[in-house]
């Protein structure tokens, strides 16, 4: 007789639910848990979403024009208005990016740490990869909310005479926002699983800051062609390794009529980054929770 | 889904199928951690029956936690096989998670949620409807005397309460087997006794439990059967009583003295009537006696005649500590 059997027959064995149904229910519950935690700290969430875009817009579009600090190349209200146009797209992109990293990477660093809080969710009756995907989904939802909060501010706050010139392309906007939210949350999963919890503070200095300053927030990518060494636009080429550049350029295409990177580059690259970050992120998640 | 269809058939009589009594079965279960090339668990064979409290007793590093990790899907076995609740752990980890409840050694409660929410969301994870999860959470809070702290943050409750909450959470989805890894480590004596009461009550209700411990009092007082583990191996499996009887002595004399203890041990073994074994364990001698009385005066006089100065002397019945020393030649306590 085969000593090992993997079919349940004895009467005291618990009746199993089908794997798919159990996974679906658990996945929904994991999302609900993350949204409950978000609801509990909604005030902090809104504040942290607002502080950076508010400061950017306040300094660049309100203070600078008033103190006569020239920005935007063209000079005067026209130049400032065109800078405002550049900045609105950058600010929305940056806010989603930050949200993705903050909503996924930071909590994971805690949950993987000494307390291993993630364990109870890893022991929920669904595949471990689905727990990781649940984290990304919850992060993406937070990014979406952040985008909705930030956009009006970026479009509205500015000094007298400075007007961002916005022309919304809804098709691009409505496809780009979800794609960006998923991509940045997946990036958060990748960072949160690959950086040791105790080093998570370093992430801001070495990863988030370079991404921000070299991500086309304050300038359009197309304008970087002017930065050359020996006829080669080196900076324009270099920033292509920055995921944020595709997001800011995408929002530039969605919100303005200004020059931007080609859409046939932006979309495939964003989809590719989603897949890449999800893949390495899920693998990293496995390594963290299983041994 | 063979797992679900098979449960719809009329269940066979358990007594006609002795194998059906098994809730856990491991065959040659092995874990080699590639980092450091550490063989944590080596070809472990073990069976846990329905309704029993089964203990893994051993010192830190014996492989107990790794074994529980493999049975609860958190550690991927290097080789071998494990069946829990009738399901292959390696082949169907998601299904196994439906039938196990796990209380880990560390406090891994969800710090973003309250005491009550920790139970409620756990219920939802396991597919309960909101109302069911709510009722189950309320009921368990009452049973585990946590109702007053229902709305507290989990960081704000005591270690004993946190452990009770972990046990309550692990039981919420009615698992076939409850795993507890060092459940009373770090608890104050009162909380430890309270947890033992809880485990005894669960046992009386028929809950199958596997726990790990390095406290022999705990193993002795609440386990039906014990596996003694060291260096990734199971050295002996029996009831606590059976293990103690296996020592083959009815009293153990422990002698502290100055001088060559190995020589004294050999001398006592030779001269004392009924001495079955005499060995030095660290700084003391343990003398096993069977079927003899009035041994202590004889020990003193033999030692003094040979010029040894006895500094301490005691006699006791064999304990699990004795069993462990017998099996490994070292003490269980670190």
Coordinates of C-alpha atoms in Angstrom, one line a residue:
Chain A
X1 CA 0.0 0.0 0.0
X2 CA 1.2 3.4 -0.8
X3 CA 1.9 5.1 2.5
X4 CA 1.7 8.6 1.1
X5 CA -1.6 9.8 -0.4
X6 CA -2.4 13.3 -1.4
X7 CA -6.1 12.8 -1.7
X8 CA -8.2 13.5 1.3
X9 CA -10.4 10.6 2.4
X10 CA -10.7 10.5 6.2
X11 CA -13.8 12.0 7.7
X12 CA -12.0 14.3 10.1
X13 CA -10.2 16.1 7.2
X14 CA -11.4 19.5 6.6
X15 CA -13.5 20.0 3.5
X16 CA -11.5 22.0 1.0
X17 CA -12.7 24.9 -1.1
X18 CA -11.6 24.9 -4.7
X19 CA -8.2 26.6 -5.1
X20 CA -9.5 29.2 -7.5
X21 CA -12.4 30.3 -5.4
X22 CA -10.3 30.4 -2.3
X23 CA -7.6 32.4 -4.0
X24 CA -10.1 34.9 -5.4
X25 CA -11.7 35.5 -2.0
X26 CA -8.3 35.8 -0.3
X27 CA -7.1 38.3 -2.9
X28 CA -10.2 40.5 -2.5
X29 CA -9.7 40.4 1.3
X30 CA -6.0 41.3 1.0
X31 CA -7.0 44.4 -1.0
X32 CA -9.7 45.2 1.5
X33 CA -7.2 45.0 4.3
X34 CA -4.8 47.4 2.5
X35 CA -7.6 49.9 1.8
X36 CA -8.7 49.7 5.4
X37 CA -5.2 50.6 6.5
X38 CA -5.3 53.5 3.9
X39 CA -8.6 54.7 5.2
X40 CA -7.3 54.8 8.7
X41 CA -4.4 57.0 7.7
X42 CA -6.2 59.0 5.1
X43 CA -5.2 62.4 6.5
X44 CA -1.5 61.5 6.4
X45 CA -1.9 60.0 3.0
X46 CA -3.4 63.2 1.6
X47 CA -0.8 65.4 3.3
X48 CA 2.1 63.3 2.0
X49 CA 0.5 63.3 -1.4
X50 CA 0.2 67.1 -1.4
X51 CA 3.3 68.4 0.2
X52 CA 5.7 67.8 -2.7
X53 CA 3.6 69.1 -5.6
X54 CA 2.4 72.0 -3.5
X55 CA 6.0 73.1 -2.8
X56 CA 7.1 72.6 -6.4
X57 CA 4.2 74.6 -7.7
X58 CA 4.4 77.2 -5.0
X59 CA 8.1 77.9 -5.5
X60 CA 8.3 77.6 -9.3
X61 CA 5.0 79.1 -10.4
X62 CA 4.2 81.5 -7.6
X63 CA 7.4 82.7 -5.8
X64 CA 9.7 82.7 -8.8
X65 CA 7.5 84.9 -11.0
X66 CA 7.0 87.3 -8.1
X67 CA 10.6 87.8 -7.3
X68 CA 11.5 88.1 -10.9
X69 CA 13.7 85.0 -11.0
X70 CA 13.8 84.1 -14.6
X71 CA 12.8 80.6 -15.6
X72 CA 11.4 79.1 -18.7
X73 CA 14.0 80.5 -21.2
X74 CA 11.6 82.9 -23.0
X75 CA 11.5 85.3 -20.1
X76 CA 8.5 87.1 -18.7
X77 CA 5.0 85.8 -18.3
X78 CA 5.2 83.9 -21.5
X79 CA 8.2 82.0 -20.5
X80 CA 6.7 81.3 -17.1
X81 CA 3.5 80.1 -18.6
X82 CA 5.4 77.7 -20.8
X83 CA 7.4 76.5 -17.8
X84 CA 4.1 76.0 -15.9
X85 CA 2.9 73.9 -18.8
X86 CA 6.0 71.7 -18.5
X87 CA 5.7 71.5 -14.7
X88 CA 2.1 70.4 -14.5
X89 CA 2.8 67.2 -16.4
X90 CA 6.0 66.7 -14.3
X91 CA 4.2 67.2 -11.0
X92 CA 1.4 64.7 -11.8
X93 CA 3.9 62.1 -12.9
X94 CA 6.1 62.6 -9.9
X95 CA 3.2 62.3 -7.5
X96 CA 2.1 59.0 -8.9
X97 CA 5.7 57.8 -8.8
X98 CA 6.2 58.7 -5.2
X99 CA 2.9 57.1 -4.3
X100 CA 3.9 53.9 -5.9
X101 CA 7.1 53.7 -4.0
X102 CA 5.7 54.9 -0.7
X103 CA 2.6 52.8 -0.8
X104 CA 4.4 49.5 -1.6
X105 CA 8.2 49.7 -0.8
X106 CA 8.0 51.3 2.6
X107 CA 5.3 49.1 4.2
X108 CA 7.0 46.0 2.8
X109 CA 10.2 47.0 4.5
X110 CA 8.4 47.0 7.8
X111 CA 6.4 43.8 7.1
X112 CA 9.5 41.9 6.0
X113 CA 11.5 43.2 9.0
X114 CA 11.9 41.7 12.4
X115 CA 8.1 41.4 13.0
X116 CA 7.4 39.4 9.8
X117 CA 3.9 40.8 9.8
X118 CA 3.5 39.7 6.2
X119 CA 3.4 36.0 7.4
X120 CA -0.3 35.9 8.1
X121 CA -1.1 37.1 4.6
X122 CA 1.4 34.8 3.1
X123 CA -0.4 32.0 4.9
X124 CA -3.7 33.0 3.4
X125 CA -5.0 30.3 1.0
X126 CA -3.7 31.7 -2.2
X127 CA -0.4 31.5 -4.2
X128 CA 2.4 33.6 -2.8
X129 CA 2.7 35.5 -6.1
X130 CA -0.9 36.7 -5.7
X131 CA 0.0 38.2 -2.3
X132 CA 2.7 40.3 -4.1
X133 CA 0.3 41.2 -6.9
X134 CA -2.3 42.3 -4.3
X135 CA 0.3 44.7 -2.8
X136 CA 0.9 46.2 -6.3
X137 CA -2.9 46.5 -6.9
X138 CA -3.4 48.3 -3.6
X139 CA -0.4 50.6 -4.4
X140 CA -1.8 51.3 -7.9
X141 CA -5.1 52.3 -6.3
X142 CA -3.3 54.7 -4.0
X143 CA -1.4 56.2 -7.0
X144 CA -4.7 56.7 -8.8
X145 CA -6.2 58.6 -5.8
X146 CA -3.0 60.7 -5.6
X147 CA -3.3 61.6 -9.3
X148 CA -6.9 62.8 -8.8
X149 CA -5.8 64.9 -5.8
X150 CA -2.7 66.4 -7.4
X151 CA -3.9 67.3 -10.8
X152 CA -6.2 70.2 -9.8
X153 CA -3.6 71.8 -7.6
X154 CA -0.9 71.7 -10.3
X155 CA -3.4 73.2 -12.8
X156 CA -4.7 75.9 -10.5
X157 CA -2.0 77.3 -8.3
X158 CA 0.2 79.9 -10.0
X159 CA 1.0 83.7 -9.9
X160 CA -1.1 86.2 -11.7
X161 CA -0.5 86.2 -15.4
X162 CA 1.1 82.7 -15.4
X163 CA -1.1 80.2 -17.1
X164 CA -0.2 76.6 -17.9
X165 CA -1.4 75.9 -21.3
X166 CA -3.3 72.6 -21.0
X167 CA -5.0 70.7 -23.7
X168 CA -6.2 67.4 -22.4
X169 CA -6.1 64.3 -24.6
X170 CA -8.5 62.0 -22.8
X171 CA -7.6 58.9 -24.6
X172 CA -4.0 59.2 -23.6
X173 CA -4.7 60.4 -20.1
X174 CA -7.1 57.6 -19.3
X175 CA -4.8 54.9 -20.6
X176 CA -1.7 56.4 -19.2
X177 CA -2.8 56.9 -15.6
X178 CA -3.6 53.2 -14.8
X179 CA -0.5 52.0 -16.7
X180 CA 1.7 54.4 -14.7
X181 CA 0.1 53.5 -11.4
X182 CA 0.7 49.8 -12.0
X183 CA 4.3 50.4 -13.3
X184 CA 5.3 52.6 -10.3
X185 CA 3.7 50.2 -7.8
X186 CA 5.5 47.3 -9.4
X187 CA 8.7 49.4 -9.1
X188 CA 7.8 49.8 -5.4
X189 CA 7.5 46.0 -5.1
X190 CA 10.9 45.6 -6.8
X191 CA 12.6 48.1 -4.5
X192 CA 10.8 46.9 -1.4
X193 CA 11.8 43.3 -1.9
X194 CA 15.3 43.9 -3.1
X195 CA 16.5 46.5 -0.6
X196 CA 17.3 45.2 2.9
X197 CA 14.7 46.6 5.3
X198 CA 17.4 48.4 7.4
X199 CA 18.7 50.1 4.2
X200 CA 15.3 51.4 3.0
X201 CA 16.2 55.0 4.1
X202 CA 19.1 55.0 1.6
X203 CA 16.6 54.3 -1.2
X204 CA 15.5 58.0 -1.1
X205 CA 19.0 59.4 -1.5
X206 CA 20.3 57.0 -4.1
X207 CA 17.2 56.1 -6.0
X208 CA 14.3 58.4 -5.5
X209 CA 16.3 61.7 -5.8
X210 CA 18.1 60.8 -9.0
X211 CA 14.8 59.5 -10.5
X212 CA 13.2 62.8 -9.6
X213 CA 15.8 65.2 -10.9
X214 CA 16.6 63.3 -14.0
X215 CA 13.1 62.3 -14.8
X216 CA 11.9 65.2 -16.9
X217 CA 9.9 66.8 -14.1
X218 CA 11.3 70.3 -14.7
X219 CA 12.1 70.1 -18.3
X220 CA 10.8 68.3 -21.4
X221 CA 12.9 65.4 -22.6
X222 CA 13.0 66.8 -26.1
X223 CA 14.8 69.9 -24.8
X224 CA 17.7 67.8 -23.5
X225 CA 18.9 67.4 -27.1
X226 CA 20.7 70.7 -26.5
X227 CA 23.0 69.2 -23.9
X228 CA 25.8 67.9 -25.9
X229 CA 29.4 66.7 -25.8
X230 CA 31.1 66.5 -29.2
X231 CA 27.7 66.6 -31.0
X232 CA 26.3 63.7 -28.9
X233 CA 23.2 64.5 -26.8
X234 CA 24.5 62.4 -23.9
X235 CA 22.0 63.5 -21.2
X236 CA 19.0 62.8 -23.4
X237 CA 20.3 59.3 -24.0
X238 CA 21.3 58.7 -20.4
X239 CA 17.9 59.6 -18.8
X240 CA 16.3 56.9 -21.0
X241 CA 17.3 54.4 -18.2
X242 CA 15.0 56.4 -15.9
X243 CA 11.4 55.0 -15.7
X244 CA 10.0 58.4 -14.7
X245 CA 11.0 60.0 -18.0
X246 CA 8.4 57.9 -19.9
X247 CA 5.8 58.9 -17.4
X248 CA 6.5 62.6 -17.5
X249 CA 6.7 62.6 -21.3
X250 CA 3.4 60.6 -21.4
X251 CA 1.7 63.2 -19.3
X252 CA 3.2 65.9 -21.4
X253 CA 1.5 64.2 -24.4
X254 CA -1.7 63.8 -22.5
X255 CA -2.0 67.3 -21.1
X256 CA -0.2 69.7 -23.5
X257 CA 0.5 70.3 -27.1
X258 CA 4.2 70.8 -26.4
X259 CA 6.8 68.6 -28.0
X260 CA 7.2 65.2 -26.3
X261 CA 8.7 61.8 -26.7
X262 CA 6.9 59.6 -29.4
X263 CA 3.9 57.7 -28.0
X264 CA 5.0 54.6 -29.9
X265 CA 8.1 54.6 -27.6
X266 CA 6.3 55.6 -24.4
X267 CA 3.6 52.9 -24.3
X268 CA 5.7 49.8 -25.2
X269 CA 8.4 50.9 -22.7
X270 CA 5.9 51.5 -19.9
X271 CA 4.3 48.1 -20.6
X272 CA 7.7 46.5 -20.7
X273 CA 8.7 48.1 -17.4
X274 CA 5.5 46.9 -15.8
X275 CA 6.3 43.3 -16.8
X276 CA 9.9 43.6 -15.8
X277 CA 9.3 45.1 -12.3
X278 CA 6.4 42.7 -11.6
X279 CA 8.6 39.8 -12.6
X280 CA 11.6 40.7 -10.5
X281 CA 9.4 42.0 -7.7
X282 CA 7.5 38.8 -7.4
X283 CA 10.7 36.8 -7.5
X284 CA 12.1 39.1 -4.8
X285 CA 8.9 38.6 -2.8
X286 CA 9.3 34.8 -2.9
X287 CA 12.9 35.1 -1.7
X288 CA 11.8 37.3 1.2
X289 CA 8.9 35.2 2.5
X290 CA 10.0 31.7 1.7
X291 CA 13.2 30.0 2.5
Chain B
X1 CA -9.7 19.0 -8.1
X2 CA -9.3 15.5 -6.7
X3 CA -9.1 17.1 -3.2
X4 CA -12.6 18.4 -3.3
X5 CA -14.4 15.6 -5.1
X6 CA -13.1 13.0 -2.8
X7 CA -14.6 14.6 0.3
X8 CA -18.0 14.2 -1.2
X9 CA -17.8 10.4 -1.1
X10 CA -19.0 8.7 2.1
X11 CA -16.0 8.8 4.4
X12 CA -14.5 5.4 5.3
X13 CA -14.4 4.2 8.8
X14 CA -11.3 5.5 10.3
X15 CA -10.5 2.4 12.4
X16 CA -10.6 0.2 9.2
X17 CA -7.9 2.4 7.7
X18 CA -5.2 3.1 10.2
X19 CA -3.4 5.4 7.7
X20 CA -6.4 7.7 7.7
X21 CA -5.7 8.6 11.3
X22 CA -2.6 10.5 10.2
X23 CA -2.9 14.3 10.0
X24 CA 0.8 14.8 9.4
X25 CA 3.2 12.5 7.7
X26 CA 6.8 13.3 6.7
X27 CA 9.0 10.9 4.7
X28 CA 12.7 11.7 4.5
X29 CA 11.9 15.4 4.8
X30 CA 15.1 17.3 4.3
X31 CA 16.1 21.0 4.3
X32 CA 19.6 22.1 3.3
X33 CA 20.0 25.9 3.4
X34 CA 22.4 26.7 0.5
X35 CA 23.7 29.8 2.4
X36 CA 26.3 28.3 4.7
X37 CA 25.5 24.8 3.5
X38 CA 23.5 24.1 6.7
X39 CA 21.7 20.8 6.9
X40 CA 18.9 22.0 9.2
X41 CA 16.7 18.9 8.9
X42 CA 18.0 15.6 7.7
X43 CA 15.7 12.9 6.3
X44 CA 13.0 13.3 8.9
X45 CA 10.3 10.7 9.3
X46 CA 7.4 11.5 11.5
X47 CA 3.7 10.9 11.9
X48 CA 1.2 12.9 13.9
X49 CA -2.2 11.4 14.6
X50 CA -5.6 13.0 14.7
X51 CA -6.5 14.6 18.0
X52 CA -3.1 14.4 19.6
X53 CA -0.7 17.0 20.9
X54 CA 2.6 16.2 19.4
X55 CA 5.7 17.9 20.6
X56 CA 9.1 18.5 19.0
X57 CA 11.5 18.8 21.9
X58 CA 15.1 19.9 21.4
X59 CA 17.6 22.7 21.9
X60 CA 17.8 25.8 19.7
X61 CA 19.2 24.9 16.3
X62 CA 17.8 21.4 16.5
X63 CA 15.7 21.9 13.3
X64 CA 12.3 22.2 15.0
X65 CA 11.4 25.6 13.5
X66 CA 12.6 24.5 10.1
X67 CA 10.4 21.4 10.3
X68 CA 7.4 23.4 11.2
X69 CA 8.3 25.9 8.4
X70 CA 8.3 23.0 5.9
X71 CA 5.0 21.7 7.1
X72 CA 3.4 25.2 6.9
X73 CA 4.7 26.0 3.4
X74 CA 7.0 28.8 4.5
X75 CA 10.2 26.7 4.1
X76 CA 10.6 24.8 0.8
X77 CA 11.9 21.3 1.4
X78 CA 15.1 20.4 -0.4
X79 CA 13.9 16.8 -0.7
X80 CA 11.5 14.3 0.9
X81 CA 7.7 14.5 1.2
X82 CA 5.2 15.9 3.7
X83 CA 1.5 15.3 3.8
X84 CA -0.6 17.6 6.0
X85 CA -4.4 17.1 6.4
X86 CA -4.2 14.7 3.4
X87 CA -2.6 17.2 1.1
X88 CA 0.9 17.2 -0.4
X89 CA 2.6 20.3 1.0
X90 CA 5.1 20.8 -1.9
X91 CA 2.6 20.1 -4.7
X92 CA -0.4 22.1 -3.3
X93 CA 0.9 24.8 -0.9
X94 CA -2.2 27.0 -1.4
X95 CA -4.5 24.1 -0.5
X96 CA -2.5 23.1 2.5
X97 CA -2.9 26.7 3.8
X98 CA -6.6 26.1 4.1
X99 CA -6.2 23.3 6.6
X100 CA -3.4 24.7 8.9
X101 CA -3.3 27.3 11.6
X102 CA 0.1 28.7 12.4
X103 CA 1.3 30.5 15.6
X104 CA 4.8 31.6 14.9
X105 CA 7.4 32.3 17.6
X106 CA 7.6 36.0 17.0
X107 CA 4.6 38.4 17.4
X108 CA 3.6 38.7 13.8
X109 CA 0.2 40.3 14.4
X110 CA -0.7 43.0 11.9
X111 CA 0.3 46.2 13.5
X112 CA -1.7 48.3 11.2
X113 CA -4.9 46.7 12.5
X114 CA -6.7 46.5 15.9
X115 CA -7.0 43.4 18.0
X116 CA -10.5 42.7 16.6
X117 CA -9.5 43.5 13.0
X118 CA -6.7 41.1 13.1
X119 CA -9.3 38.3 13.6
X120 CA -11.9 39.8 11.2
X121 CA -9.5 40.2 8.2
X122 CA -8.0 36.8 8.9
X123 CA -11.5 35.4 8.5
X124 CA -12.0 37.2 5.2
X125 CA -8.7 35.9 3.9
X126 CA -10.1 32.4 4.5
X127 CA -13.2 33.1 2.5
X128 CA -15.7 33.9 5.3
X129 CA -18.5 36.3 4.6
X130 CA -18.3 39.5 6.4
X131 CA -21.0 38.5 8.9
X132 CA -19.4 35.1 9.6
X133 CA -16.0 36.7 10.1
X134 CA -17.5 39.3 12.4
X135 CA -19.3 36.6 14.5
X136 CA -16.2 34.4 14.6
X137 CA -14.0 37.3 15.7
X138 CA -16.4 38.3 18.5
X139 CA -16.7 34.7 19.7
X140 CA -12.9 34.1 19.8
X141 CA -12.3 37.4 21.6
X142 CA -14.7 36.2 24.4
X143 CA -13.1 32.7 24.5
X144 CA -9.6 34.1 24.7
X145 CA -10.6 36.9 27.2
X146 CA -9.6 39.7 24.9
X147 CA -13.0 41.4 24.4
X148 CA -12.0 44.4 26.5
X149 CA -9.1 45.1 24.3
X150 CA -11.0 44.6 21.0
X151 CA -10.3 48.1 19.8
X152 CA -6.7 48.3 21.0
X153 CA -3.8 48.5 18.7
X154 CA -1.9 45.2 18.8
X155 CA 1.3 47.1 19.9
X156 CA -0.5 48.2 23.1
X157 CA -1.4 44.7 24.5
X158 CA 0.8 42.6 26.7
X159 CA 3.0 39.7 25.4
X160 CA 0.6 37.1 26.9
X161 CA -2.4 38.7 25.3
X162 CA -0.6 39.0 21.9
X163 CA 0.2 35.3 22.0
X164 CA -3.5 34.5 22.9
X165 CA -4.5 36.6 20.0
X166 CA -2.1 34.8 17.7
X167 CA -3.6 31.5 18.8
X168 CA -7.2 32.8 18.3
X169 CA -6.3 34.0 14.9
X170 CA -4.8 30.7 13.9
X171 CA -7.9 28.9 15.1
X172 CA -10.4 31.2 13.4
X173 CA -10.7 29.2 10.2
X174 CA -11.0 25.9 12.0
X175 CA -7.7 24.3 10.9
X176 CA -7.2 20.5 10.8
X177 CA -3.9 21.0 12.6
X178 CA -2.6 23.8 14.7
X179 CA 1.1 24.6 14.7
X180 CA 2.7 26.4 17.5
X181 CA 6.4 27.3 17.4
X182 CA 7.9 27.8 20.9
X183 CA 4.5 29.1 22.1
X184 CA 5.5 30.0 25.6
X185 CA 9.1 31.3 24.9
X186 CA 9.4 34.8 26.4
X187 CA 6.1 34.6 28.3
X188 CA 5.8 35.2 32.1
X189 CA 5.0 32.1 34.2
X190 CA 1.3 33.1 34.6
X191 CA 0.8 33.6 30.8
X192 CA 2.5 30.3 30.2
X193 CA 0.1 28.5 32.5
X194 CA -2.8 30.3 30.9
X195 CA -1.6 29.2 27.4
X196 CA -1.2 25.6 28.6
X197 CA -4.8 25.7 29.9
X198 CA -5.9 26.9 26.4
X199 CA -4.0 24.1 24.7
X200 CA -5.4 21.4 27.1
X201 CA -8.9 22.7 26.4
X202 CA -8.4 22.6 22.6
X203 CA -7.0 19.1 23.0
X204 CA -10.1 18.1 24.9
X205 CA -12.2 19.4 22.0
X206 CA -10.2 17.1 19.6
X207 CA -7.9 19.7 18.0
X208 CA -4.7 18.2 16.5
X209 CA -1.7 20.2 17.7
X210 CA 2.0 20.2 16.8
X211 CA 4.2 22.3 18.9
X212 CA 7.9 22.9 19.3
X213 CA 9.5 23.6 22.6
X214 CA 12.8 23.5 24.4
X215 CA 11.1 23.5 27.8
X216 CA 11.0 20.0 29.0
X217 CA 8.3 20.8 31.6
X218 CA 6.1 22.0 28.8
X219 CA 6.7 18.9 26.8
X220 CA 6.2 16.7 29.8
X221 CA 3.0 18.3 31.0
X222 CA 1.0 18.9 27.8
X223 CA 2.2 16.6 25.0
X224 CA 0.7 13.2 24.3
X225 CA 3.7 12.2 22.3
X226 CA 7.2 13.7 21.8
X227 CA 9.9 13.6 19.3
X228 CA 13.3 14.5 20.7
X229 CA 15.3 16.4 18.1
X230 CA 18.9 17.3 17.8
X231 CA 21.0 18.4 14.8
X232 CA 18.1 17.9 12.3
X233 CA 17.4 14.3 13.4
X234 CA 14.7 12.8 15.5
X235 CA 16.4 10.7 18.2
X236 CA 13.4 9.2 19.8
X237 CA 9.6 9.3 19.6
X238 CA 7.4 8.1 22.4
X239 CA 5.0 9.3 25.2
X240 CA 6.7 11.4 27.9
X241 CA 6.3 8.4 30.2
X242 CA 7.6 6.0 27.7
X243 CA 10.7 8.2 27.1
X244 CA 11.4 8.4 30.8
X245 CA 11.0 4.7 31.2
X246 CA 13.4 4.1 28.3
X247 CA 16.2 5.4 30.5
X248 CA 16.0 2.1 32.4
X249 CA 16.4 3.6 35.9
X250 CA 14.0 4.6 38.6
X251 CA 16.2 7.3 40.2
X252 CA 19.0 9.5 39.1
X253 CA 21.6 10.7 41.6
X254 CA 23.4 13.9 40.7
X255 CA 26.8 14.4 42.4
X256 CA 28.9 17.6 42.4
X257 CA 32.5 17.0 43.7
X258 CA 36.0 18.3 43.3
X259 CA 38.7 16.2 41.5
X260 CA 38.7 13.7 38.7
X261 CA 35.0 13.2 38.0
X262 CA 35.5 10.6 35.4
X263 CA 37.4 8.4 37.8
X264 CA 34.7 8.9 40.5
X265 CA 32.0 8.1 38.0
X266 CA 33.7 4.8 37.2
X267 CA 34.2 4.0 40.8
X268 CA 30.5 4.6 41.7
X269 CA 29.3 2.5 38.8
X270 CA 31.5 -0.4 40.1
X271 CA 30.7 -0.1 43.8
X272 CA 27.0 0.9 44.0
X273 CA 24.5 -1.8 43.8
X274 CA 21.8 -1.2 41.1
X275 CA 23.9 1.3 39.2
X276 CA 23.0 1.0 35.6
X277 CA 25.0 3.9 34.3
X278 CA 27.4 6.5 35.6
X279 CA 28.5 9.4 33.5
X280 CA 30.0 12.9 33.8
X281 CA 27.8 15.6 32.3
X282 CA 29.7 18.9 32.3
X283 CA 30.6 19.5 36.0
X284 CA 28.5 16.8 37.7
X285 CA 28.1 13.1 37.7
X286 CA 24.8 11.4 37.0
X287 CA 24.4 8.0 38.4
X288 CA 21.4 5.9 37.2
X289 CA 20.0 3.5 39.8
X290 CA 17.5 0.8 39.3
X291 CA 15.8 -1.3 42.0
X292 CA 17.9 -0.2 45.0
X293 CA 17.4 2.0 48.0
X294 CA 19.5 3.8 50.5
X295 CA 21.9 4.8 47.9
X296 CA 22.9 8.3 49.1
X297 CA 24.9 7.3 52.2
X298 CA 26.8 4.7 50.2
X299 CA 27.7 7.3 47.5
X300 CA 29.0 9.7 50.2
X301 CA 31.1 7.0 52.0
X302 CA 32.5 5.6 48.8
X303 CA 33.5 9.0 47.5
X304 CA 35.1 10.1 50.8
X305 CA 37.0 6.8 51.2
X306 CA 38.5 7.5 47.8
X307 CA 39.4 11.0 48.8
X308 CA 36.7 13.0 46.9
X309 CA 35.0 15.9 48.6
X310 CA 31.3 16.0 47.7
X311 CA 29.9 19.5 47.4
X312 CA 26.3 18.7 46.4
X313 CA 24.2 15.6 46.1
X314 CA 20.6 15.1 45.0
X315 CA 18.3 12.3 43.9
X316 CA 15.4 12.6 41.5
X317 CA 13.2 10.5 39.2
X318 CA 14.3 10.5 35.5
X319 CA 13.1 13.5 33.6
X320 CA 13.1 14.3 29.9
X321 CA 16.3 16.1 30.6
X322 CA 17.8 12.7 31.6
X323 CA 16.4 11.2 28.4
X324 CA 18.0 14.0 26.4
X325 CA 21.4 13.6 28.1
X326 CA 21.1 9.8 27.6
X327 CA 20.5 10.3 23.9
X328 CA 23.0 13.1 23.2
X329 CA 25.5 13.2 26.1
X330 CA 24.7 16.9 26.6
X331 CA 22.2 19.0 28.5
X332 CA 19.1 20.3 26.9
X333 CA 19.4 23.7 28.5
X334 CA 21.7 26.1 26.8

